[in-house]
PDB file of C-alpha atoms in Angstrom:
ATOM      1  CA  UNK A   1      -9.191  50.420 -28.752  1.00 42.00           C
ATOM      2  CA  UNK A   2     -11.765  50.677 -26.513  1.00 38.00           C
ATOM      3  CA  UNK A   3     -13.385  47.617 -27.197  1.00 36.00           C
ATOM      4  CA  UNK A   4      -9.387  46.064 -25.770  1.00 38.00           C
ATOM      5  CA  UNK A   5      -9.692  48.541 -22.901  1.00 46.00           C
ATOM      6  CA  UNK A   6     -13.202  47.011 -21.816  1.00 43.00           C
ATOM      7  CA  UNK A   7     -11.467  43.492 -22.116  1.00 35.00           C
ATOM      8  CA  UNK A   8      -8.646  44.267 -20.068  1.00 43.00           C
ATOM      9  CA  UNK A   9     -10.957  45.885 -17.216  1.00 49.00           C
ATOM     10  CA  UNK A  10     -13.265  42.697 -17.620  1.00 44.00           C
ATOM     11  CA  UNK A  11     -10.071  40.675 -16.945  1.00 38.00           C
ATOM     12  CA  UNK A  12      -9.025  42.515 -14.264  1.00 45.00           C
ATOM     13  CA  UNK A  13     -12.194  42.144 -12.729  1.00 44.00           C
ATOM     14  CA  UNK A  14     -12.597  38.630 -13.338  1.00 42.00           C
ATOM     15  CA  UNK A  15      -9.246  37.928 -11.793  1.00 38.00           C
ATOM     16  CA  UNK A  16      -9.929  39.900  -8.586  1.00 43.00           C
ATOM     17  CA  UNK A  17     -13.047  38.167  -7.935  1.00 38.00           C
ATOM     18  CA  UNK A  18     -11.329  35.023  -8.149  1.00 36.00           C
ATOM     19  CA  UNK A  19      -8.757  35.655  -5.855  1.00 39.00           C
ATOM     20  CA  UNK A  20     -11.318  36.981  -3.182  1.00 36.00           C
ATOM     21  CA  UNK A  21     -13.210  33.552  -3.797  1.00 34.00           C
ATOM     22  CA  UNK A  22      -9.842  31.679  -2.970  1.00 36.00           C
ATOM     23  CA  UNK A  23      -8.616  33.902  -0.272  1.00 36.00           C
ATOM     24  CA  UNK A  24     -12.579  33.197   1.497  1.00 36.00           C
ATOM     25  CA  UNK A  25     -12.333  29.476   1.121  1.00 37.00           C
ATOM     26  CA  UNK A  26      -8.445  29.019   2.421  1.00 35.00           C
ATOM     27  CA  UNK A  27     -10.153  30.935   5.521  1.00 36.00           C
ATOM     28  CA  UNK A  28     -12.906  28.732   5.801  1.00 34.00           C
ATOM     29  CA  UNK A  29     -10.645  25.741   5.463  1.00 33.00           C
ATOM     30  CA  UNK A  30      -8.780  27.001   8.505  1.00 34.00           C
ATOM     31  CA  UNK A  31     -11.854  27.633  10.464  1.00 36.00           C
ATOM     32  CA  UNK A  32     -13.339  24.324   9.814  1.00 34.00           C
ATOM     33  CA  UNK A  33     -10.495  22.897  11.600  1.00 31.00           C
ATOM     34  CA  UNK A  34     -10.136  24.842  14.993  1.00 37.00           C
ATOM     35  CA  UNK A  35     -13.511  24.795  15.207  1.00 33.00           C
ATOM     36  CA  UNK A  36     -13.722  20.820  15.086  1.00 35.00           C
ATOM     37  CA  UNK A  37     -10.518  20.370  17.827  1.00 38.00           C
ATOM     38  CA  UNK A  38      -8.440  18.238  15.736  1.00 44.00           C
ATOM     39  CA  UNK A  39      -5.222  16.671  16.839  1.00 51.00           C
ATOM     40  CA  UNK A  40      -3.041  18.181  14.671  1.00 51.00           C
ATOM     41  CA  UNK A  41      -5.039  21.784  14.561  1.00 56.00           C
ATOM     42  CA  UNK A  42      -3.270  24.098  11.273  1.00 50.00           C
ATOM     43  CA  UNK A  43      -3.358  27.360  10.129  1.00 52.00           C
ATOM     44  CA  UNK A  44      -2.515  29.785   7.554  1.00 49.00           C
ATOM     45  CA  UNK A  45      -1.172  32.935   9.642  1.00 51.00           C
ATOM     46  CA  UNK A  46       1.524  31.641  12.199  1.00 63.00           C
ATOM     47  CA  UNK A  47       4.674  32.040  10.004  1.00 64.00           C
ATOM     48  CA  UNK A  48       7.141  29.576  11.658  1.00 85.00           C
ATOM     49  CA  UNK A  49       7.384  27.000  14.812  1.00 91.00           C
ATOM     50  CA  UNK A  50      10.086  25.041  15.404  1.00 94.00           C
ATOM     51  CA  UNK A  51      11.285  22.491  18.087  1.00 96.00           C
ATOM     52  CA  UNK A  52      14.991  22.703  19.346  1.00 97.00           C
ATOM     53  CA  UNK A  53      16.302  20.140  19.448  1.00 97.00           C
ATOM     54  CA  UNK A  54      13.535  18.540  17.112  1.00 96.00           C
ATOM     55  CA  UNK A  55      14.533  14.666  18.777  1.00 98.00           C
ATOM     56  CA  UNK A  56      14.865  13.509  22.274  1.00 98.00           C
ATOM     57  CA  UNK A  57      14.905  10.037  24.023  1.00 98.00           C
ATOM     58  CA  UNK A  58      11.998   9.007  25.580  1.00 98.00           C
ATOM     59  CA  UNK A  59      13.444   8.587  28.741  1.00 98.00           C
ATOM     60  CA  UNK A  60      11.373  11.492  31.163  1.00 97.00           C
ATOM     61  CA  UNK A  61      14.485  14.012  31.033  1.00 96.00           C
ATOM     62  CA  UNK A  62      15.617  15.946  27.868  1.00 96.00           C
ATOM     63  CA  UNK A  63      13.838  19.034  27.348  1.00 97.00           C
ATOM     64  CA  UNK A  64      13.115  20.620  23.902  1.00 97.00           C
ATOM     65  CA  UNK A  65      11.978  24.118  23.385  1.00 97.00           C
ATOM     66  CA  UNK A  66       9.288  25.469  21.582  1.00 96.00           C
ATOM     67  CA  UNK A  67       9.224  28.397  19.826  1.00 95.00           C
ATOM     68  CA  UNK A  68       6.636  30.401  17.919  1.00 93.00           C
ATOM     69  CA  UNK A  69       8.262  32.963  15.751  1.00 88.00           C
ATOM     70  CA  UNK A  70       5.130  35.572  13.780  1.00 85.00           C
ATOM     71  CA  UNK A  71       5.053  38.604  12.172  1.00 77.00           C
ATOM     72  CA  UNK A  72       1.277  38.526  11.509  1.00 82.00           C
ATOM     73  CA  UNK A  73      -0.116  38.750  14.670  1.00 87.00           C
ATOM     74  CA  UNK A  74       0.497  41.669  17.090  1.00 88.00           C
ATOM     75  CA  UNK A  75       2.220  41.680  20.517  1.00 90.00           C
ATOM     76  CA  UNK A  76      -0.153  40.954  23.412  1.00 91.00           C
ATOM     77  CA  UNK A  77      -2.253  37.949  21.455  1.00 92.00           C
ATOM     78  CA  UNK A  78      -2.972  35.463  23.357  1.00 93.00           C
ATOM     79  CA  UNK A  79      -1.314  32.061  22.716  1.00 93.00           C
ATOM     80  CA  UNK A  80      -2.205  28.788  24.345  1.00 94.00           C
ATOM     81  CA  UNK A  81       0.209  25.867  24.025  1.00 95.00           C
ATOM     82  CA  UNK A  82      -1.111  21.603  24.174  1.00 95.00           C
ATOM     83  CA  UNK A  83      -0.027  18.298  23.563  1.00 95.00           C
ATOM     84  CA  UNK A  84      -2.146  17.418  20.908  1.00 91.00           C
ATOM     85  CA  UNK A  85      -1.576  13.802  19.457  1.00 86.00           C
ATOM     86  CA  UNK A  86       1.212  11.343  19.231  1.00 86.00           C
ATOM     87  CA  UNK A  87       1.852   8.360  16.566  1.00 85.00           C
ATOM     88  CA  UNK A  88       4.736   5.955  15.937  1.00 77.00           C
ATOM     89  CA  UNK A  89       6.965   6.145  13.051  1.00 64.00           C
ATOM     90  CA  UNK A  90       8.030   9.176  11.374  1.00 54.00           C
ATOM     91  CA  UNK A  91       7.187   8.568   7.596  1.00 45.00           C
ATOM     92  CA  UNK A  92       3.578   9.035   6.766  1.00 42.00           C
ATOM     93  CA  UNK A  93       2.706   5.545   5.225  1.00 43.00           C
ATOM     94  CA  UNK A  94       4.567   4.169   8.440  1.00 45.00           C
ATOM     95  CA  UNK A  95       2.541   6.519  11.453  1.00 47.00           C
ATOM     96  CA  UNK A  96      -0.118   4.428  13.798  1.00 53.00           C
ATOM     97  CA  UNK A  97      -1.655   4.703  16.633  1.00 65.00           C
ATOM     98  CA  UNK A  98       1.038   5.972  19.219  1.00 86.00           C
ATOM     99  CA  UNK A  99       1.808   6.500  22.637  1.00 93.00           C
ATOM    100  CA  UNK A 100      -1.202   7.175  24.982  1.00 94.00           C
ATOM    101  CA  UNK A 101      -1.527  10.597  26.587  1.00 94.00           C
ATOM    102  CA  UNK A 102       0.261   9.520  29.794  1.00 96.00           C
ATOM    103  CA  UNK A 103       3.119   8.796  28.540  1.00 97.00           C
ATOM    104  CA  UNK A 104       3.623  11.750  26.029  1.00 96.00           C
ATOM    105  CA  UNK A 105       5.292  14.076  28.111  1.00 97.00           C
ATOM    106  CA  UNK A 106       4.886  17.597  29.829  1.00 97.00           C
ATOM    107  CA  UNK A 107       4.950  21.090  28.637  1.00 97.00           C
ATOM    108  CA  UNK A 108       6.996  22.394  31.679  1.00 95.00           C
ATOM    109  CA  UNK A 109       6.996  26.032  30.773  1.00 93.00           C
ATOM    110  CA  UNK A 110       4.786  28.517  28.651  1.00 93.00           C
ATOM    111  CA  UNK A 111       4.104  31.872  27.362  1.00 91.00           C
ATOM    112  CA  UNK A 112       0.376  33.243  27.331  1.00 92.00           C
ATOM    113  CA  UNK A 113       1.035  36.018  25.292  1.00 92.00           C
ATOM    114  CA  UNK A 114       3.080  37.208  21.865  1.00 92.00           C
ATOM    115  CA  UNK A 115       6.268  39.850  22.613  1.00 92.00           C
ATOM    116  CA  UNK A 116       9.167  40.540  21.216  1.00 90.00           C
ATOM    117  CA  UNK A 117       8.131  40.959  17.897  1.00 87.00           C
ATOM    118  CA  UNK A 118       5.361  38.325  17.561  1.00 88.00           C
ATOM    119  CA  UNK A 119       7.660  35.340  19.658  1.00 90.00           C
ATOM    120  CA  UNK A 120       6.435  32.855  22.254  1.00 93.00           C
ATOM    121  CA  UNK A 121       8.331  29.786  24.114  1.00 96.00           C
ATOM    122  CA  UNK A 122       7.175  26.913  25.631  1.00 96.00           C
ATOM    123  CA  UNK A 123       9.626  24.081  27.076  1.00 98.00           C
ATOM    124  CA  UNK A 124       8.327  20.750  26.392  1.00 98.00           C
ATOM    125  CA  UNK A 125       9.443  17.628  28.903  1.00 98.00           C
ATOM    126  CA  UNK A 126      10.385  14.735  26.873  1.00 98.00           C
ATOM    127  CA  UNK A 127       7.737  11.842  26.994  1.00 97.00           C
ATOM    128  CA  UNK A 128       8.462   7.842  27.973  1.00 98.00           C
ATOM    129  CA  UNK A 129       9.347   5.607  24.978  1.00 98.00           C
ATOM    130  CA  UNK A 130      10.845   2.240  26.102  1.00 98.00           C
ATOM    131  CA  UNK A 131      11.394  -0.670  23.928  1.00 97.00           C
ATOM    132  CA  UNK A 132      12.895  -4.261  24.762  1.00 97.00           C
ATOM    133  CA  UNK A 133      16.172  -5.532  23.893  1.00 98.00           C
ATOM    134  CA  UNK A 134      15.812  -7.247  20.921  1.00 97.00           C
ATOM    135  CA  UNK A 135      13.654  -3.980  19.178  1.00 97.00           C
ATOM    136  CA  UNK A 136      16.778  -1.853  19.994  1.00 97.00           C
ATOM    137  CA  UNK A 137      19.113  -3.938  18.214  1.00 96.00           C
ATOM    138  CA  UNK A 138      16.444  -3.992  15.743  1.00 95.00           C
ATOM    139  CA  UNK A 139      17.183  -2.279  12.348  1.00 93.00           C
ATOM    140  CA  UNK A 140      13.712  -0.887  12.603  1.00 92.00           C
ATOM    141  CA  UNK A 141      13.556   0.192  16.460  1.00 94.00           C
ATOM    142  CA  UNK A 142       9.975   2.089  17.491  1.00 94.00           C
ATOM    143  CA  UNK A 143      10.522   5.721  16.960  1.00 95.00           C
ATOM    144  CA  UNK A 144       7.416   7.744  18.871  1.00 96.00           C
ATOM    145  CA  UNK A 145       6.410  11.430  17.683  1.00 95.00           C
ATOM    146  CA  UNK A 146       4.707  13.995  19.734  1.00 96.00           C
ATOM    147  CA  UNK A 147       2.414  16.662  18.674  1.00 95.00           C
ATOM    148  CA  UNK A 148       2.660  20.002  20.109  1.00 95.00           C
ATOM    149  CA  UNK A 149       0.446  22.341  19.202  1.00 94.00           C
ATOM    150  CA  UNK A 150       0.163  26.220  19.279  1.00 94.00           C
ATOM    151  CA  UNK A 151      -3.318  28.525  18.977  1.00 92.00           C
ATOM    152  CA  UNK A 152      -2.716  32.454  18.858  1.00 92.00           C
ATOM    153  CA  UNK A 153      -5.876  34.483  19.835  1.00 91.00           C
ATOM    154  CA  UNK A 154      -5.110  38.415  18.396  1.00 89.00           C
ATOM    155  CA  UNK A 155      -7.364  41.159  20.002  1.00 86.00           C
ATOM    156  CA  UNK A 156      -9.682  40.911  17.649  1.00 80.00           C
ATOM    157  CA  UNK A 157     -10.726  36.967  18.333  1.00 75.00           C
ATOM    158  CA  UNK A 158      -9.812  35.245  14.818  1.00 80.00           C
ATOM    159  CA  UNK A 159      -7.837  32.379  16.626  1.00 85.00           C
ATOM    160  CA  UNK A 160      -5.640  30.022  14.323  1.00 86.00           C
ATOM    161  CA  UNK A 161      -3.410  27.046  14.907  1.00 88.00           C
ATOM    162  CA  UNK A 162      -0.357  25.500  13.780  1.00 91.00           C
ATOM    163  CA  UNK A 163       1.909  22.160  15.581  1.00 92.00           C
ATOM    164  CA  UNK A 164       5.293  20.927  15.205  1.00 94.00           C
ATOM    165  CA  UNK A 165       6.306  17.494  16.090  1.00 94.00           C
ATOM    166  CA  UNK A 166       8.599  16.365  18.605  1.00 97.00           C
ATOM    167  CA  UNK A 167      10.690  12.919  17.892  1.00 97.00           C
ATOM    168  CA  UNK A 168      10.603  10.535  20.828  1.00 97.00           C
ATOM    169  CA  UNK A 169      13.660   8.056  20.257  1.00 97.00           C
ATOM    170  CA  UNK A 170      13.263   4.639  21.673  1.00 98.00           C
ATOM    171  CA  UNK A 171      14.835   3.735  25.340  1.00 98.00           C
ATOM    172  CA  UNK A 172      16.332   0.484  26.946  1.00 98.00           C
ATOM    173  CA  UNK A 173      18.710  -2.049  27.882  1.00 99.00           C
ATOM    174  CA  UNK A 174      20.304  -4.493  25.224  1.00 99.00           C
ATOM    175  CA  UNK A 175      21.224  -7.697  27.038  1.00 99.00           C
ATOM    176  CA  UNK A 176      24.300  -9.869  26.668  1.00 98.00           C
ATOM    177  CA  UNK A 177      23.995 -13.314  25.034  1.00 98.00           C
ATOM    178  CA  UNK A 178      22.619 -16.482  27.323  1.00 98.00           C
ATOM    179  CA  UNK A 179      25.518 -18.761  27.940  1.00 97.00           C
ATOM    180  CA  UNK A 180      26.670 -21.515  29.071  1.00 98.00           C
ATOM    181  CA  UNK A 181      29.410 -22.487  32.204  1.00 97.00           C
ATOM    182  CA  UNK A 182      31.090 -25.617  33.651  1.00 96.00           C
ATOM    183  CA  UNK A 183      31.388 -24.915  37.600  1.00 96.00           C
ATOM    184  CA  UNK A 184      34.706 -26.180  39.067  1.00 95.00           C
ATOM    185  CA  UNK A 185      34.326 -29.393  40.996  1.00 93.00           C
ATOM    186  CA  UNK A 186      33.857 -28.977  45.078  1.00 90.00           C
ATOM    187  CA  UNK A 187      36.876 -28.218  47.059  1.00 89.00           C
ATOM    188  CA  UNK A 188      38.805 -26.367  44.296  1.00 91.00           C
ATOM    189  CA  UNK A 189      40.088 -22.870  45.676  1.00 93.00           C
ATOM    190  CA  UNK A 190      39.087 -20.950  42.520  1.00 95.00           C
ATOM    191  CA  UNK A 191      35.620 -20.458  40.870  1.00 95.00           C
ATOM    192  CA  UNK A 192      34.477 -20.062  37.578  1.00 96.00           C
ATOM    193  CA  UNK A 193      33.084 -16.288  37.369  1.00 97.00           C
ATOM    194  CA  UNK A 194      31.590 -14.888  34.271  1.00 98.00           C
ATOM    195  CA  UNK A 195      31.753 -10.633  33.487  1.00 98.00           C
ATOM    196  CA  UNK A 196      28.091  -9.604  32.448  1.00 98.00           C
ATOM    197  CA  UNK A 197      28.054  -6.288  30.219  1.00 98.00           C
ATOM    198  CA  UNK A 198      24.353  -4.919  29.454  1.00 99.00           C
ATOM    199  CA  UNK A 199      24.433  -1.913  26.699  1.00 99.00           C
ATOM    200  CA  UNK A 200      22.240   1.015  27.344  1.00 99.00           C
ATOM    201  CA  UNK A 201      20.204   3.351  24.959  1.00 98.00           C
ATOM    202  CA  UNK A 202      18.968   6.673  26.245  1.00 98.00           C
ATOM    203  CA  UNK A 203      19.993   6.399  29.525  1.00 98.00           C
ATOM    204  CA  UNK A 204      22.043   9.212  30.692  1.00 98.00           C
ATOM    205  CA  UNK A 205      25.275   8.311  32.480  1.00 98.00           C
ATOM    206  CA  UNK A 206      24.898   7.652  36.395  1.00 98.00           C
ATOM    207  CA  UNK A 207      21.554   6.374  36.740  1.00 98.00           C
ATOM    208  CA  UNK A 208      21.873   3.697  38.883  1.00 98.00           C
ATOM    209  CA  UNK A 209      20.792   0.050  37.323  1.00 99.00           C
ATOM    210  CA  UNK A 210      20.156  -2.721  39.810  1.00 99.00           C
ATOM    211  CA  UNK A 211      21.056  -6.452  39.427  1.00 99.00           C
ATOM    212  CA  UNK A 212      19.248  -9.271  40.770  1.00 98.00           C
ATOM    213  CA  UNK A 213      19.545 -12.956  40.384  1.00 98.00           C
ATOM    214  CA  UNK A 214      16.805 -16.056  40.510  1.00 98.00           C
ATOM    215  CA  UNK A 215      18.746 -19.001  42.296  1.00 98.00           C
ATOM    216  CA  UNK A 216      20.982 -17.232  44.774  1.00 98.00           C
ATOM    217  CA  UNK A 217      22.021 -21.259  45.578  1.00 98.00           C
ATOM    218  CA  UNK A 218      24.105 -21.300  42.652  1.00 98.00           C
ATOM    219  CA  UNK A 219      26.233 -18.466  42.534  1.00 98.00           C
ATOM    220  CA  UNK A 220      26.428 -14.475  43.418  1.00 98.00           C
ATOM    221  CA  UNK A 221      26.891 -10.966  41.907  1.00 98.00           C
ATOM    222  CA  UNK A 222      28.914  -8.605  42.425  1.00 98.00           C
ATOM    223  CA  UNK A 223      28.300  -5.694  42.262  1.00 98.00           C
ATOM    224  CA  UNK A 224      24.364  -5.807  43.179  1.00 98.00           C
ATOM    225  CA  UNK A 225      24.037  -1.894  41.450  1.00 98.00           C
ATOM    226  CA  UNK A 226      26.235   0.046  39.293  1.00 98.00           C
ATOM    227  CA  UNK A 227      25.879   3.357  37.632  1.00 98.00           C
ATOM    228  CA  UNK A 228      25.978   3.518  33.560  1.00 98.00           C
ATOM    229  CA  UNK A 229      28.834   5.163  32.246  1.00 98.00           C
ATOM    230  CA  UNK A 230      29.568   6.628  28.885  1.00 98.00           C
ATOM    231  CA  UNK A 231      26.998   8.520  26.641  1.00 98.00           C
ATOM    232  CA  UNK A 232      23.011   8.629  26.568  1.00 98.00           C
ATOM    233  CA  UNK A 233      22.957   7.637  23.282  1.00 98.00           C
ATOM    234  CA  UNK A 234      24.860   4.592  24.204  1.00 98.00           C
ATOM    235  CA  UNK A 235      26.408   3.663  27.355  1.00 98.00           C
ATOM    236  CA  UNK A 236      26.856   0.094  29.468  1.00 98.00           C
ATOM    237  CA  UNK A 237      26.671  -0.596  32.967  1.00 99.00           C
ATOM    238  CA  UNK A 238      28.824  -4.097  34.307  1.00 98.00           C
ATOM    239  CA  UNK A 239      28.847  -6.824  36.782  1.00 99.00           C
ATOM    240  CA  UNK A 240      30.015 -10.169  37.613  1.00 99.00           C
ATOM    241  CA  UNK A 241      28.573 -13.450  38.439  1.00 98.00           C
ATOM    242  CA  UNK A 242      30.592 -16.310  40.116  1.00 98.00           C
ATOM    243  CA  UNK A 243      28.936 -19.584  40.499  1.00 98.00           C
ATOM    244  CA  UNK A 244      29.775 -22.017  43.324  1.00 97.00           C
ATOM    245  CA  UNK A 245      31.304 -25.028  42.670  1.00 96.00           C
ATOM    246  CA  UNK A 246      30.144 -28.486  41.898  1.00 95.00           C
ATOM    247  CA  UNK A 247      26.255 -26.606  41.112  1.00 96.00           C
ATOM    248  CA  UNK A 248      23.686 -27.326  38.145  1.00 96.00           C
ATOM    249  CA  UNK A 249      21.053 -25.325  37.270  1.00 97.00           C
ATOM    250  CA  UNK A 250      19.557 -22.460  35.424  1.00 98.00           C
ATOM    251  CA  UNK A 251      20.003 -18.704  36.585  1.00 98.00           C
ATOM    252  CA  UNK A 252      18.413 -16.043  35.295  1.00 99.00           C
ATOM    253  CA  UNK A 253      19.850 -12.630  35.867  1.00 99.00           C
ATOM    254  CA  UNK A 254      18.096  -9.410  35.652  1.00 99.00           C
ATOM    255  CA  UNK A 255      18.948  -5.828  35.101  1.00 99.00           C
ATOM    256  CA  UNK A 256      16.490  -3.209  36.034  1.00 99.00           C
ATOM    257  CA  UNK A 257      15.875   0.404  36.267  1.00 98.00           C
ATOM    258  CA  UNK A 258      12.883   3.059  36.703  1.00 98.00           C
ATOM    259  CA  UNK A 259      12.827   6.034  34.538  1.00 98.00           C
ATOM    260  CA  UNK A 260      12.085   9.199  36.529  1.00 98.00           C
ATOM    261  CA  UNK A 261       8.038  10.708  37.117  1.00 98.00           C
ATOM    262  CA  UNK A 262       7.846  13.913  35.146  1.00 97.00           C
ATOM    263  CA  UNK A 263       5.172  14.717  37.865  1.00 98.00           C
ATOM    264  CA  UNK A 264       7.348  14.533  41.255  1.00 97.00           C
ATOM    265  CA  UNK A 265       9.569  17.078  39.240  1.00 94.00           C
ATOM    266  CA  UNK A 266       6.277  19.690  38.164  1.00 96.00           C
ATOM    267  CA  UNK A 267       3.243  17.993  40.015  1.00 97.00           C
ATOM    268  CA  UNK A 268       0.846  20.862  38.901  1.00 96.00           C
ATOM    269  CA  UNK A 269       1.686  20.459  34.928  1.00 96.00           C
ATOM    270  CA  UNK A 270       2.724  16.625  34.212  1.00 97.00           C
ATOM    271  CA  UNK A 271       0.889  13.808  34.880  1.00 97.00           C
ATOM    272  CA  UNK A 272       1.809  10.892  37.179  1.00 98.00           C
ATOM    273  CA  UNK A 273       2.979   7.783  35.105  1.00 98.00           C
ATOM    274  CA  UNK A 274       3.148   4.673  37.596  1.00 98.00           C
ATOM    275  CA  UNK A 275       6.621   2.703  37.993  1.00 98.00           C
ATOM    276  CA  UNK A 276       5.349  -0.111  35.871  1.00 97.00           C
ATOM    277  CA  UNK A 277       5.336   1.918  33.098  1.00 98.00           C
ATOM    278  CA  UNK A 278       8.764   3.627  33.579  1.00 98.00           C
ATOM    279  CA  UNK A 279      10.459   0.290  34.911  1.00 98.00           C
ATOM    280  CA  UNK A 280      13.277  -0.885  32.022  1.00 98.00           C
ATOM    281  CA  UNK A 281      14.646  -4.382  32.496  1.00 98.00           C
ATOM    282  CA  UNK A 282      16.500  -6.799  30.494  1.00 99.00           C
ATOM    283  CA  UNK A 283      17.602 -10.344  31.382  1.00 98.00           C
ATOM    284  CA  UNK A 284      20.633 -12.974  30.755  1.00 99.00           C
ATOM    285  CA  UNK A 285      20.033 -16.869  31.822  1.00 99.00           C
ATOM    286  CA  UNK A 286      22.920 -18.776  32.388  1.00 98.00           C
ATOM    287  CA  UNK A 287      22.829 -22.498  32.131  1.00 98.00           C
ATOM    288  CA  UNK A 288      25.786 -23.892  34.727  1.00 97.00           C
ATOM    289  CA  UNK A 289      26.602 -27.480  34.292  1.00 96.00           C
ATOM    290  CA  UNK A 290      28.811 -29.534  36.667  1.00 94.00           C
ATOM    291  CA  UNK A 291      32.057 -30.887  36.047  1.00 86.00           C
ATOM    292  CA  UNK A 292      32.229 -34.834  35.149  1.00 79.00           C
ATOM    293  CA  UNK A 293      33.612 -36.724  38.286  1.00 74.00           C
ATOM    294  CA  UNK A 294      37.486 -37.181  37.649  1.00 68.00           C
ATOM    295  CA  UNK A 295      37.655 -40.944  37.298  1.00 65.00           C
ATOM    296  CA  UNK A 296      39.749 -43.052  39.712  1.00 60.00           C
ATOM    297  CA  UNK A 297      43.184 -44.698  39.163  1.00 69.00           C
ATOM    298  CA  UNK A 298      43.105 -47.999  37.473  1.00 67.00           C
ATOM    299  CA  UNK A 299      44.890 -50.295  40.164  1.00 68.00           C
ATOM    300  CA  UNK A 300      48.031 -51.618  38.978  1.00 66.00           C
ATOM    301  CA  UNK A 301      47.758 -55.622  39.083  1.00 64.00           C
TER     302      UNK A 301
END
């Protein structure tokens, strides 16, 4: 009997001192990594943060908010909120290199300290993600994540870190097909006019898209600009080209827009992303031909 009761206190022991081993080394994982300011910083003690909604378009205006819910550390730590890293793809085996830090978006709002239970909110401005034409109607189009990151600081200075990721869906204009017209021959009251329809993806409804043309010799549009109407997640935006009679030639039409700058809207948190790289445009080319020259009447002999 007592040689089963030294056993079972041996055992007891044995087990204890493991568990303080593994509970030592989990911290010093932890550490390791805040202290070496990884991208993607993680840690043991924050119990949940989520992103709501967890996917926006990349197109400089939805908002998603972030929120840190913990019971582990007290109300009044500190918490710090950061953009930490950004990748394409979504699937591990898939992720690369992603966007660069310009173009990753804003966080807008923050807390700097826990209430409420161990809460804290930040509102994160969605990031710039544009893709061409032929990518959208892709079956693989470029999906963008963004890192956000969290670090909570309790009174007594044993900061840890945890990050949720933000998807940043791909945003554009899909083009109609090139064609091909036959002007009407020269003096003919009616022209041959062709309705242009360019699909958009992400861009909400009433931004304004502007249409230009590169041989205003051969033909015109109208309208010149036209808001897009339907959803963001897919809308169009029309206009119409009429040629001029009895003209050859090759015109290329363009459509164009320019995402907003997060940084006119909050100049002192979001940085300032130059129009190239918020300008979307798409282009048709239309190849017009002329009509063959009726043939004249046989005389009769």
């Amino acid at each position: 009997m007592k040689r089963r009761e030294e056993f079972n206190r041996n055992l007891c022991l044995s087990l204890l001192v493991f568990f303080v081993v593994m509970v030592l080394s989990m911290t010093s994982c932890v550490d390791d990594i805040d202290s070496q300011s990884s991208e993607d910083p993680f840690g043991a003690g924050i119990i949940g943060i989520e992103s709501n909604p967890d996917s926006l378009f990349g197109n400089a205006n939805g908002t998603s908010e972030i929120e840190v819910n913990t019971e582990v550390f007290p109300d009044g730590s500190s918490v710090e909120f950061e953009i930490t890293g950004s990748s394409t793809g979504i699937s591990s085996s898939a992720r690369t290199h992603g966007l660069p830090t310009f173009l990753r978006g804003c966080l807008i709002e923050s807390d700097s300290t826990l209430s409420n239970g161990g809460k804290a909110f930040a509102t994160y401005l969605a990031g710039i993600n544009i893709a061409s034409g032929a990518l959208l109607a892709s079956e693989n189009p470029p999906i963008e994540t963004v890192n956000v990151a969290v670090s909570i600081t309790p009174p007594n200075g044993d900061r840890e870190s945890d990050f949720v990721s933000v998807i940043l869906n791909p945003v554009g204009i899909i083009p109609p097909e090139d064609i091909e017209v036959e002007t009407r021959p020269g003096g003919d009251p009616l022209s041959t006019f062709v309705t242009l329809e360019f699909i958009t993806i992400g861009i909400p409804p009433g931004t304004v898209v502007n249409f230009s043309l590169s041989r205003p010799d051969l033909g015109v549009l109208n309208p010149t600009s036209a808001p897009v109407v339907g959803s963001e997640e897919v809308g169009s935006v029309t206009t119409q080209y009429t040629t001029f009679n009895n003209t050859g030639g090759t015109q290329v039409i363009i459509a164009s827009l320019v995402l907003p700058n997060p940084f006119d809207r909050y100049p002192s948190r979001c940085p300032d992303v130059p129009e190239s790289d918020r300008r979307v445009e798409e282009q048709v080319v239309i190849t017009q031909t002329v009509p063959e020259p009726t043939p004249a009447p046989t005389p009769s002999p």
